[in-house]
Short mmCIF file of C-alpha atoms in Angstrom, two decimals:
data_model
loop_
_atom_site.label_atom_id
_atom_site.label_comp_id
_atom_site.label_asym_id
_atom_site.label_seq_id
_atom_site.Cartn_x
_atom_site.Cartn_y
_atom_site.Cartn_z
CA UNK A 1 0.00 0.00 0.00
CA UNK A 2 1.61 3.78 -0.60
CA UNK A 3 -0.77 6.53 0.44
CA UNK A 4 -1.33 9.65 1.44
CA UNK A 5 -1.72 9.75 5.43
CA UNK A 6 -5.31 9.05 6.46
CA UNK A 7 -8.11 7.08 5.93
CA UNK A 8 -7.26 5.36 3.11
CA UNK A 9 -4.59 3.50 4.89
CA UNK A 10 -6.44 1.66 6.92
CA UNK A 11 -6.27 -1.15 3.92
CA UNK A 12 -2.85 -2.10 5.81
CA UNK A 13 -5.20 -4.26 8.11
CA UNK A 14 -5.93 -6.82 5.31
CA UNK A 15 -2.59 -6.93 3.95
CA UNK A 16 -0.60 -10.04 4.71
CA UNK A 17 1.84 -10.09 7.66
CA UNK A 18 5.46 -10.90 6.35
CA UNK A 19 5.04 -10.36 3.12
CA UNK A 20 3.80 -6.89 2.16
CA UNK A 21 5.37 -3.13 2.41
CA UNK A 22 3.92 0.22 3.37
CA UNK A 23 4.91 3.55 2.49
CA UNK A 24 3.29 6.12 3.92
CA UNK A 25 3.32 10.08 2.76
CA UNK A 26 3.30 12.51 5.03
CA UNK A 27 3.28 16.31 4.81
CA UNK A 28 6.89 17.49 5.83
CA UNK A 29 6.25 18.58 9.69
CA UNK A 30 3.00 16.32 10.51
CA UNK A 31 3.96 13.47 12.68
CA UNK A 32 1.75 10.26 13.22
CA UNK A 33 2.59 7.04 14.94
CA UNK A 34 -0.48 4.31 14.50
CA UNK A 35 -0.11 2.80 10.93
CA UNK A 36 3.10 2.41 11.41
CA UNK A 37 3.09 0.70 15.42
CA UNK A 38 0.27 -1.44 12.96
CA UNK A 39 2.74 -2.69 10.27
CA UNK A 40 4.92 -3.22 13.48
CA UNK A 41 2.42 -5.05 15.47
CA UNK A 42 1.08 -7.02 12.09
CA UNK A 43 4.64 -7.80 10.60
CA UNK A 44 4.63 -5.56 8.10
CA UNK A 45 7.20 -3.56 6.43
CA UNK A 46 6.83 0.09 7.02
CA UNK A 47 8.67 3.41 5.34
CA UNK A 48 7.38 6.89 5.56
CA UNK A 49 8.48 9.32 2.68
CA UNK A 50 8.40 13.25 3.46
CA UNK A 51 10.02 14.98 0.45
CA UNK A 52 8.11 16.85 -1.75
CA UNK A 53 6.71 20.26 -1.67
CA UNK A 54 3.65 20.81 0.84
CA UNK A 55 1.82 23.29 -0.68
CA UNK A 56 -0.89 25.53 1.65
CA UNK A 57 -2.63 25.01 5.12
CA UNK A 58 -4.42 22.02 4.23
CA UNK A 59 -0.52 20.52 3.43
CA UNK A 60 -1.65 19.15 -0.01
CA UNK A 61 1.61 17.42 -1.52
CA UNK A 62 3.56 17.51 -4.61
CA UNK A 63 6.04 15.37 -5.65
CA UNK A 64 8.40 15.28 -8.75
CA UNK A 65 8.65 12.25 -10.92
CA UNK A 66 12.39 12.38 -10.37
CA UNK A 67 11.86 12.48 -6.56
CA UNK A 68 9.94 9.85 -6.33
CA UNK A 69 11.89 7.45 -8.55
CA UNK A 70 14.68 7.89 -6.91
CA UNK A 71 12.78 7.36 -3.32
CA UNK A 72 11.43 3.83 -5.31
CA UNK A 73 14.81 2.80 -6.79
CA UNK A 74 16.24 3.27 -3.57
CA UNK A 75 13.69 1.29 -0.92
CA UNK A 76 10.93 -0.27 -2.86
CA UNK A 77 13.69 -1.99 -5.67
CA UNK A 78 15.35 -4.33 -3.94
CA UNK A 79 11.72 -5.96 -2.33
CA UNK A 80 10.37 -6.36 -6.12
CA UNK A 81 10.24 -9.84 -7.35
#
């Protein structure tokens, strides 16, 4: 699962312990805790990415291509079958 923090994420509950990866996206100065003490408590792999530009007061996120490949290449590449 890779999502923007929030409700949507609550889909890490039916993923399958051991074998699955979340990556959550956060806004660069918000700081949450319970998906990822989930993927802990469920055996799931967990990485947060905060790069990007947050753009106004409701923190809406953009993200270059380049940014995020790199971000992919570098965690997500080595888990890929």
């Amino acid at each position: 699962v890779i999502g923007m923090h929030g409700a949507g994420m609550v889909n890490v509950g039916f993923m399958r312990p051991g074998h699955s990866t979340v990556v959550e996206i956060f806004p660069r100065r918000k700081h949450r805790y319970g998906y990822r003490h989930l993927c802990s408590y469920m055996n799931i792999s967990y990485m947060e990415f905060r790069g990007g530009r947050d753009i106004g007061v409701d923190m809406h996120k953009t993200i270059t291509k380049e940014e995020w490949s790199k971000f992919v290449r570098r965690n997500l590449r080595p888990q890929l079958p």
